[in-house]
XYZ file of N, CA and C in Angstrom:
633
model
N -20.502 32.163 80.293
C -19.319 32.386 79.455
C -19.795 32.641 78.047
N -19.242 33.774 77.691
C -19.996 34.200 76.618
C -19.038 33.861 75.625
N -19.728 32.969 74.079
C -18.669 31.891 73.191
C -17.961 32.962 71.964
N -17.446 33.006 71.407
C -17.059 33.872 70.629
C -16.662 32.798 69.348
N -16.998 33.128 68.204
C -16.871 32.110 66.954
C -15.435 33.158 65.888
N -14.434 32.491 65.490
C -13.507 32.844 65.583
C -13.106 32.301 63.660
N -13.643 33.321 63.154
C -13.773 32.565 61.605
C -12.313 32.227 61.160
N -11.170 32.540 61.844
C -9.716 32.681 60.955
C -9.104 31.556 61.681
N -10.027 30.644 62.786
C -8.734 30.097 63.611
C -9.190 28.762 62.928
N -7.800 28.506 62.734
C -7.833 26.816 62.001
C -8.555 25.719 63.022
N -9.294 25.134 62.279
C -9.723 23.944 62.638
C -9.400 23.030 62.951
N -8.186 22.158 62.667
C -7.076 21.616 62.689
C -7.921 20.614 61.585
N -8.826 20.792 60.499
C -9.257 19.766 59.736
C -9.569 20.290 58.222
N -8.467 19.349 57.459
C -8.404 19.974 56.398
C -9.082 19.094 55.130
N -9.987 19.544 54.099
C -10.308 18.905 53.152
C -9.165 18.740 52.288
N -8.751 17.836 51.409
C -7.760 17.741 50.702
C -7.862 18.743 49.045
N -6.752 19.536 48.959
C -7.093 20.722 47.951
C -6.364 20.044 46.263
N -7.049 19.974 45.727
C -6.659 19.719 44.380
C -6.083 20.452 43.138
N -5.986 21.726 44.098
C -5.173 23.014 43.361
C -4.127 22.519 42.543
N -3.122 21.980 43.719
C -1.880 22.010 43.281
C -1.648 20.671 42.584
N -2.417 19.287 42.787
C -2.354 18.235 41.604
C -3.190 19.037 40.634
N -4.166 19.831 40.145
C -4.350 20.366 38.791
C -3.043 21.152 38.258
N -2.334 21.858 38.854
C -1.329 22.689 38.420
C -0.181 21.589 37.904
N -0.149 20.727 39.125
C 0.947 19.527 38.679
C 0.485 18.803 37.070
N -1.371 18.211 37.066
C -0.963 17.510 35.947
C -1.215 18.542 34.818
N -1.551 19.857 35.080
C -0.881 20.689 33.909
C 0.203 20.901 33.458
N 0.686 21.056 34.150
C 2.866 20.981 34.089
C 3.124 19.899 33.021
N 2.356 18.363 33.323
C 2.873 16.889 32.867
C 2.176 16.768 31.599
N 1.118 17.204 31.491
C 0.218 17.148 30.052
C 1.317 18.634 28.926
N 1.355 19.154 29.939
C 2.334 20.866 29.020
C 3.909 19.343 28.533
N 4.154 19.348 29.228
C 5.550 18.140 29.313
C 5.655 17.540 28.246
N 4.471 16.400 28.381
C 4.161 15.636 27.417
C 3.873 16.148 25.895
N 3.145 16.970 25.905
C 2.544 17.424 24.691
C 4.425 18.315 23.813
N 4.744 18.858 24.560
C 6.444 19.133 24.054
C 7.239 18.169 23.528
N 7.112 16.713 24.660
C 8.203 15.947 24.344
C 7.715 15.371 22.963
N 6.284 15.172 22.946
C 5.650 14.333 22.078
C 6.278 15.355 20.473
N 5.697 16.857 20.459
C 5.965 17.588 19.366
C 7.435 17.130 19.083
N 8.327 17.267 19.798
C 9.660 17.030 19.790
C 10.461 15.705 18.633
N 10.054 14.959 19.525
C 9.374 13.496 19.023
C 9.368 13.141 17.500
N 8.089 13.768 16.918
C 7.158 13.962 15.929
C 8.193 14.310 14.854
N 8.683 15.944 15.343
C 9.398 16.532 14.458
C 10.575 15.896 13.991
N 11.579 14.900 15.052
C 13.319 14.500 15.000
C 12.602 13.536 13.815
N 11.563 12.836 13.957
C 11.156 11.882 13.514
C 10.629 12.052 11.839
N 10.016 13.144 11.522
C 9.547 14.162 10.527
C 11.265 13.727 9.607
N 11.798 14.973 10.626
C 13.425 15.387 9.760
C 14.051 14.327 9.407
N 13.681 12.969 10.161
C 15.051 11.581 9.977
C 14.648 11.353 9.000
N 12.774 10.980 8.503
C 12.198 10.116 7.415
C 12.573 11.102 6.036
N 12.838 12.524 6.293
C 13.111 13.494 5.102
C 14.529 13.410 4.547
N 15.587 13.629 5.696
C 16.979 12.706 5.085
C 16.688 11.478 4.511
N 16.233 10.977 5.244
C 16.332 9.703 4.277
C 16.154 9.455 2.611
N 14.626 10.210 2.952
C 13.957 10.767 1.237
C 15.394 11.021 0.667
N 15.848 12.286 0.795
C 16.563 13.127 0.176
C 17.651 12.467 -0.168
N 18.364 11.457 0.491
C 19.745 10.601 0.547
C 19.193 9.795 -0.286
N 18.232 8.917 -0.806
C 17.721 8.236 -1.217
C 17.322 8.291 -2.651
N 16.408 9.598 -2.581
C 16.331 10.099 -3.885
C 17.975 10.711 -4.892
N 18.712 11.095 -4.228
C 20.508 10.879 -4.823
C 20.526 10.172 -5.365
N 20.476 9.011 -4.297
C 21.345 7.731 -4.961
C 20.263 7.535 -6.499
N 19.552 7.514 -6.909
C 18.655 7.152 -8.201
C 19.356 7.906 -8.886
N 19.163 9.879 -8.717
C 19.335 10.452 -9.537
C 20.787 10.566 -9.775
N 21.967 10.042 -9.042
C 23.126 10.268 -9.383
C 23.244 8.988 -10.338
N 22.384 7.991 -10.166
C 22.823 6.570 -11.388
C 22.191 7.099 -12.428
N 21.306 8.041 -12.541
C 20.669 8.601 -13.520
C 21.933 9.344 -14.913
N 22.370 10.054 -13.706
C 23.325 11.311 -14.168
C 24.390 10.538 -14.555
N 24.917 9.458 -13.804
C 26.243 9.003 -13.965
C 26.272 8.301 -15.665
N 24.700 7.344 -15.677
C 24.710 6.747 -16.882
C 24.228 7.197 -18.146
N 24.311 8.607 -17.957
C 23.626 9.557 -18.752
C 24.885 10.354 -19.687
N 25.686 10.503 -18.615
C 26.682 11.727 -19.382
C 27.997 10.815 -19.011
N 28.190 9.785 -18.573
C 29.266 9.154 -18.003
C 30.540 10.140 -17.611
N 30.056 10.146 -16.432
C 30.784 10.925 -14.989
C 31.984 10.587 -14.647
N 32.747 9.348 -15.174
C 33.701 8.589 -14.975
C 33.752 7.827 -13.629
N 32.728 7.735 -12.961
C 32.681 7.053 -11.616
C 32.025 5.386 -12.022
N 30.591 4.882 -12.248
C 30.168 3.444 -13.023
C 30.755 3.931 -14.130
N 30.352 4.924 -14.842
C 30.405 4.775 -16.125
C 31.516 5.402 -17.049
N 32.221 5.035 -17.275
C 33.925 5.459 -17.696
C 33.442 6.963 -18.789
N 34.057 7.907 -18.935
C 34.370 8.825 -19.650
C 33.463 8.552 -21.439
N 32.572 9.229 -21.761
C 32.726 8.874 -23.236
C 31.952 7.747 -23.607
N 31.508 7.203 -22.376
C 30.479 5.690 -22.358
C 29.172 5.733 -22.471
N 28.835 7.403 -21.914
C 27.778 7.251 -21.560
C 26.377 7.399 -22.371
N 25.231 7.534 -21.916
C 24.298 7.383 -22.854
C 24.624 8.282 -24.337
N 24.247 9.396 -23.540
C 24.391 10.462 -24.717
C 25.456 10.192 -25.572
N 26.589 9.632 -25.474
C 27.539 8.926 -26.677
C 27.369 7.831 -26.957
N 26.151 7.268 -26.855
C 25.867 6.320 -27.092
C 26.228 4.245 -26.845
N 26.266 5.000 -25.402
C 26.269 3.783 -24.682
C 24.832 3.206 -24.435
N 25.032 2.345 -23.718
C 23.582 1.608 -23.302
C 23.975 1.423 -22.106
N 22.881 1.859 -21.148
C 22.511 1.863 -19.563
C 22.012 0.372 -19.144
N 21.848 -0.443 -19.852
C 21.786 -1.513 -19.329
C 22.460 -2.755 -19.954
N 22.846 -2.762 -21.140
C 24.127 -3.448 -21.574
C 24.962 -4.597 -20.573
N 25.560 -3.508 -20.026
C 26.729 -3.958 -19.569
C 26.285 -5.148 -18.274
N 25.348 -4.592 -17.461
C 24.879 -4.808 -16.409
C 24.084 -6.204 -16.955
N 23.299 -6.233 -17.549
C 21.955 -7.567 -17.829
C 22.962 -8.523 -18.605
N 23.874 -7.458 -19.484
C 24.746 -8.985 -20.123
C 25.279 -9.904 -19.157
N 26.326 -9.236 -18.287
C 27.088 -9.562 -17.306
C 26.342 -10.725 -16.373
N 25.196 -11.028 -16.271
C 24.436 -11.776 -15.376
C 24.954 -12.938 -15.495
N 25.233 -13.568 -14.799
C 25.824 -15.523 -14.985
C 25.241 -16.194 -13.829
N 23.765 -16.124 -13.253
C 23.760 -16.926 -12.681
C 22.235 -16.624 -11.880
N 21.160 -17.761 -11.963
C 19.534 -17.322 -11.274
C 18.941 -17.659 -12.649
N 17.232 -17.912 -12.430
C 16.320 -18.836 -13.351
C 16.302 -17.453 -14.657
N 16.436 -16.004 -13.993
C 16.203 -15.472 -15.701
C 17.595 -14.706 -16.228
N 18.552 -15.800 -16.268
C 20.096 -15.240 -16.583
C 19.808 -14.749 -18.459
N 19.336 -16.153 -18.902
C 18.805 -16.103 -20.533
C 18.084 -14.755 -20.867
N 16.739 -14.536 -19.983
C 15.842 -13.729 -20.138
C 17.072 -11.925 -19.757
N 17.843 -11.907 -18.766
C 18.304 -10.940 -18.791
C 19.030 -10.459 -20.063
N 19.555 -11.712 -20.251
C 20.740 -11.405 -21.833
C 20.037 -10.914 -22.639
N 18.761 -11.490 -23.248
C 18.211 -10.904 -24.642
C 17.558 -10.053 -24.159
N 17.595 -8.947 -22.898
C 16.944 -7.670 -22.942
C 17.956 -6.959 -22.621
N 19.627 -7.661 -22.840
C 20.480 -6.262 -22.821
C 20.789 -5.489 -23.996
N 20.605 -4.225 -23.402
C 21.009 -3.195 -24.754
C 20.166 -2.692 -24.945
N 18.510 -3.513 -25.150
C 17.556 -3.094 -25.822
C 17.016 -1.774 -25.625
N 16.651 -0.913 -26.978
C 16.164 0.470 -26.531
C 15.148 0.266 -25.836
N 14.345 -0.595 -25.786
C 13.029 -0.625 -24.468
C 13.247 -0.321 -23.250
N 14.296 -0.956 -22.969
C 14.941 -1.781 -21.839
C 15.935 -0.639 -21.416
N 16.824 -0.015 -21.974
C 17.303 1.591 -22.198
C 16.697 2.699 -21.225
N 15.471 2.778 -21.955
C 14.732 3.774 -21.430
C 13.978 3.645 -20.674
N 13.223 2.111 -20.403
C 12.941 2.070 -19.272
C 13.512 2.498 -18.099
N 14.695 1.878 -17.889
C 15.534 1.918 -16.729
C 15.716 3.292 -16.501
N 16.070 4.192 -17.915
C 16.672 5.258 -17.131
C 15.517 6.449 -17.115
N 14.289 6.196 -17.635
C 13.276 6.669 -17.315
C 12.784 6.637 -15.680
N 12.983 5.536 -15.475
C 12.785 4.875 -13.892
C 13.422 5.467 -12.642
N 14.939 5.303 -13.264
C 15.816 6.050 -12.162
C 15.001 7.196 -12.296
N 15.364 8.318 -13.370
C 14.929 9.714 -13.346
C 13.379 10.009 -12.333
N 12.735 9.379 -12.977
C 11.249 9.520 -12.182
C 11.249 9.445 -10.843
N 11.913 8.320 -10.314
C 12.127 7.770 -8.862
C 12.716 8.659 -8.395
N 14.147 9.265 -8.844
C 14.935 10.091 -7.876
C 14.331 11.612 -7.393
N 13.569 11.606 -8.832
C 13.179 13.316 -8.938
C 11.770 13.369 -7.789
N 10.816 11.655 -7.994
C 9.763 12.161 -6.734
C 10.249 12.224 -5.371
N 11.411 11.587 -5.472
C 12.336 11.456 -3.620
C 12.359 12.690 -3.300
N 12.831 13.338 -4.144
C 13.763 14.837 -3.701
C 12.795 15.971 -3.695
N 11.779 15.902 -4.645
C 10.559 16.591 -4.356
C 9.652 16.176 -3.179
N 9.647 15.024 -3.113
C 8.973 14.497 -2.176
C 6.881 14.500 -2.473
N 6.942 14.159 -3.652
C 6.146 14.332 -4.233
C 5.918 12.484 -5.157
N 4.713 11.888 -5.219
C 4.234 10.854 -5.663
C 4.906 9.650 -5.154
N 5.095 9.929 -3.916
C 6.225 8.379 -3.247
C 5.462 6.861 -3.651
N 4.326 7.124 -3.047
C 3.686 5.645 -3.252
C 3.900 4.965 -4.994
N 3.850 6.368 -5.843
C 3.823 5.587 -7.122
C 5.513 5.311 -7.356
N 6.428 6.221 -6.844
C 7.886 5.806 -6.464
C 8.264 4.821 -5.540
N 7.362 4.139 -4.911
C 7.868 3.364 -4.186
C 7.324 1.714 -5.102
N 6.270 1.749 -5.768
C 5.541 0.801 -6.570
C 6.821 0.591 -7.575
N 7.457 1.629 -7.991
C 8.327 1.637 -9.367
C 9.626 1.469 -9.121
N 9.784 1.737 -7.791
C 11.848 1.206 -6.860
C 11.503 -0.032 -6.829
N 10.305 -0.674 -6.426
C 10.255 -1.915 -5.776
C 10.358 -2.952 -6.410
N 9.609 -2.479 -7.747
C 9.906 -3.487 -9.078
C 11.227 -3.683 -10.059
N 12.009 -2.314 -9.873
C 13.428 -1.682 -10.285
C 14.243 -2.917 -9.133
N 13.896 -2.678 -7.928
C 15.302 -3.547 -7.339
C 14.721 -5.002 -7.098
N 13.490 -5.495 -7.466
C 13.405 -6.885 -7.670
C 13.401 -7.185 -8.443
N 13.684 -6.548 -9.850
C 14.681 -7.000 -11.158
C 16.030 -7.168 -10.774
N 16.656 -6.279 -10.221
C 18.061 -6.325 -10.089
C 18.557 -7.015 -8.813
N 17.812 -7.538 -8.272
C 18.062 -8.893 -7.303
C 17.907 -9.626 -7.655
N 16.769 -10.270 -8.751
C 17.070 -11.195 -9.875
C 18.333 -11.260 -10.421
N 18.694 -10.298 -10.764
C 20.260 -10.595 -11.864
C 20.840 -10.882 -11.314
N 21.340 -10.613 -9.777
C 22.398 -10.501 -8.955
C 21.923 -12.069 -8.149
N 20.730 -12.518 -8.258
C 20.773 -13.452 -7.498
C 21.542 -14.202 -5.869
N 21.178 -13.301 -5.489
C 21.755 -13.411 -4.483
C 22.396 -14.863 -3.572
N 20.587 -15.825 -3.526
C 21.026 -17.447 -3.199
C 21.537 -17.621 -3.597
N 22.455 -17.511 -4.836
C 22.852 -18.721 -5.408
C 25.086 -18.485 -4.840
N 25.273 -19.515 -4.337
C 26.621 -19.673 -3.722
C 27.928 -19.775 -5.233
N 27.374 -20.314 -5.970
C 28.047 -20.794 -7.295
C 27.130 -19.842 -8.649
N 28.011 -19.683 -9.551
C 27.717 -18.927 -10.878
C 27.352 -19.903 -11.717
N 26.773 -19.643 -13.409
C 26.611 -20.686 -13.739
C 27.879 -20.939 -14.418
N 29.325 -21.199 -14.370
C 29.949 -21.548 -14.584
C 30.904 -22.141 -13.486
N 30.347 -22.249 -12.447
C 30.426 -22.760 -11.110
C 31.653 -22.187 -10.385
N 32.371 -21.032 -10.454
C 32.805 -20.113 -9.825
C 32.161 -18.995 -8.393
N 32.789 -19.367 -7.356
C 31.998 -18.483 -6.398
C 31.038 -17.266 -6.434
N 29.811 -17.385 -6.084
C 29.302 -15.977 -6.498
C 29.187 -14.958 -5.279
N 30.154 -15.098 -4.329
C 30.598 -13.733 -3.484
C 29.394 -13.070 -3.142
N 28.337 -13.623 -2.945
C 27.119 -13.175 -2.293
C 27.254 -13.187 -0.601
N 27.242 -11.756 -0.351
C 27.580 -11.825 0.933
C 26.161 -12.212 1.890
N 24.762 -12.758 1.322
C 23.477 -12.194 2.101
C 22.679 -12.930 0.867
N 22.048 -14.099 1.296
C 21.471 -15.143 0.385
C 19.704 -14.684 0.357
N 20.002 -13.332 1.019
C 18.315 -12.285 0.896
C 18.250 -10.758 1.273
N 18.868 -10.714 2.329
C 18.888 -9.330 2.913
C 20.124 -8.697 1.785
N 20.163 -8.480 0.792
C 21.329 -7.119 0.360
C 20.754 -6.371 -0.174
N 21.408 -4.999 -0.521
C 21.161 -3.590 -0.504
C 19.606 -3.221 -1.515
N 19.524 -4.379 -2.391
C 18.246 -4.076 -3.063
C 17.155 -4.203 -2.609
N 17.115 -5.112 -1.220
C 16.150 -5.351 -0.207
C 15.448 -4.100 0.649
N 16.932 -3.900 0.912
C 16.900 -2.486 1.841
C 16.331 -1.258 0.894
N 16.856 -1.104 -0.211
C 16.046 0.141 -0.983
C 14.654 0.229 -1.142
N 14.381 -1.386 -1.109
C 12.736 -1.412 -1.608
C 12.229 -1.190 -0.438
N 12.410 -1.538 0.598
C 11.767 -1.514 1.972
C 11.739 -0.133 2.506
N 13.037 0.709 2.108
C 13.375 2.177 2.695
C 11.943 3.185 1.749
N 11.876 2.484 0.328
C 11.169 2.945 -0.469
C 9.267 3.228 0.150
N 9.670 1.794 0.878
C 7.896 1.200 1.123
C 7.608 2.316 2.599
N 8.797 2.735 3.345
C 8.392 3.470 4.737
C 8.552 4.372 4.227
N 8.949 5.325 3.240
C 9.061 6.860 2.828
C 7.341 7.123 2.749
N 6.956 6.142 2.031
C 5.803 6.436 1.453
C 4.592 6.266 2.722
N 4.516 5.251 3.097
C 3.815 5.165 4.446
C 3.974 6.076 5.107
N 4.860 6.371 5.418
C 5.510 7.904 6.316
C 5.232 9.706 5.969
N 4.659 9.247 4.595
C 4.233 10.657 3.811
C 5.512 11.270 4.189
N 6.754 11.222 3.903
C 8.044 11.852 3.992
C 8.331 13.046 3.390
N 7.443 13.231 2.338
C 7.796 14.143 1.608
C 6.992 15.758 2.018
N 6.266 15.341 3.482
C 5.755 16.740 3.932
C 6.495 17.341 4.857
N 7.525 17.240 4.764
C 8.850 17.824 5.489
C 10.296 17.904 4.365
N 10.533 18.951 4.268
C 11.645 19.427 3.589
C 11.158 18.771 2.192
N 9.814 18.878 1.574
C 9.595 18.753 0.691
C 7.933 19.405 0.244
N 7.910 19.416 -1.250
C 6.713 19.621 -1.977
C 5.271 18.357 -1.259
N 5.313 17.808 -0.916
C 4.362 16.722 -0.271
C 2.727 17.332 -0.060
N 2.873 18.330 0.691
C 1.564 19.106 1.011
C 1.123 19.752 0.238
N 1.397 20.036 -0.732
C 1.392 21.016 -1.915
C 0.056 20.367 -2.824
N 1.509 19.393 -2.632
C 0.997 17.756 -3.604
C -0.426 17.442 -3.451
N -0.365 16.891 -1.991
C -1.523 16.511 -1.957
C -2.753 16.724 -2.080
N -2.680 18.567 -1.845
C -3.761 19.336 -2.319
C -4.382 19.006 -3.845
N -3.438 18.944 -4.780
C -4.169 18.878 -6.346
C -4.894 18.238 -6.059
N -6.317 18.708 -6.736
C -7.207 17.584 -7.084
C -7.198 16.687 -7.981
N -6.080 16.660 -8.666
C -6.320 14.835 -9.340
C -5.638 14.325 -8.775
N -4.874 14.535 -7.470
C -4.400 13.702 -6.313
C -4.778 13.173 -5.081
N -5.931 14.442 -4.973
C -6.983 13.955 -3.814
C -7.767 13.115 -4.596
N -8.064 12.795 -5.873
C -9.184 12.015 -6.262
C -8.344 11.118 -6.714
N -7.387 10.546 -6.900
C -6.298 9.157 -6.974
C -5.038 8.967 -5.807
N -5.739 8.485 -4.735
C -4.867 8.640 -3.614
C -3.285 7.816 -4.070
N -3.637 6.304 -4.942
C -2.275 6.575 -5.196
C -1.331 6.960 -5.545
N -1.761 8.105 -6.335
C -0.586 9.582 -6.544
C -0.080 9.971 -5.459
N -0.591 10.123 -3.989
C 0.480 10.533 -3.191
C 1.291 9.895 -2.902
């Protein structure tokens, strides 16, 4: 019987082919690498609103106590007619260890221009998105002054009238400084902002805390 070798007829024995798991975990790595960009970016855009909402709020207390907008600052009040941007606010304090210390720095032209030097600077690096870390060093010290005044612990004024503190730590000056401290960690300002620009200068690459 003469054998005949039959190259096309199946064997019935198959090595296992890895074709199609390479194609599969190409598909899942292609997947991944999308969802991840995806990701990255929602995440990019949220930390840049934020900037941008953030940097407002400064520059509108800027503006408001500047030209008095009639919103804080009544008509005719405002700096440029010669109001004082911190006056009203440091006098007003009644209650926490530097109530004294707030009083004799209200009004003061130091104290004036600090503040509204501060806002201005702060709001303008938000919105540029440009020098956060040194904006976030300069919010942080801005709203742990003004959580001082406002004193939050304290339940009673010093004239022992309720002090309507809704949050004996967590209120809104907490939250600014903290929103301040992740902008900057977050390099926020390289999305919908000057940030990359930024960072290029060289007297910014050679003083990292300029970015």
């Amino acid at each position: 019987m003469a054998l005949h070798e039959h190259p096309h007829r199946n064997s019935g024995f198959h090595l296992p082919s890895l074709r199609r798991n390479r194609t599969a975990s190409g598909s899942e790595v292609a997947v991944s690498a999308e969802t991840g960009t995806h990701t990255h970016t929602a995440r990019a855009y949220a930390f840049a609103s934020l900037r941008l909402l953030t940097g407002f709020v400064f520059l509108w207390a800027f503006l408001d106590k500047t030209f008095g907008l009639g919103y804080a600052t009544p008509s005719g009040k405002g700096w440029i007619d010669g109001g004082s941007p911190t006056k009203g606010f440091l006098g007003s304090v009644a209650v926490g260890p530097m109530e004294s210390t707030f009083h004799s720095w209200a009004g003061d032209t130091w104290a004036n221009w600090l503040f509204m030097l501060g806002l201005l600077g702060i709001g303008l690096a938000l919105v540029a998105g440009v020098a956060l870390r040194l904006a976030a060093v300069a919010g942080t010290a801005m709203m742990a002054l003004m959580w001082l005044a406002e004193w939050p612990p304290a339940k009673h004024l010093s004239d022992g009238s309720p002090s309507m503190s809704t949050n004996p730590f967590a209120d809104y000056h907490v939250v600014y400084a903290i929103a301040l401290i992740v902008l900057a960690a977050a390099a926020a300002g390289d999305t919908l902002g000057a940030g990359r620009f930024w960072a290029k200068l060289p007297f910014v690459r050679d003083h990292g805390w300029m970015r």
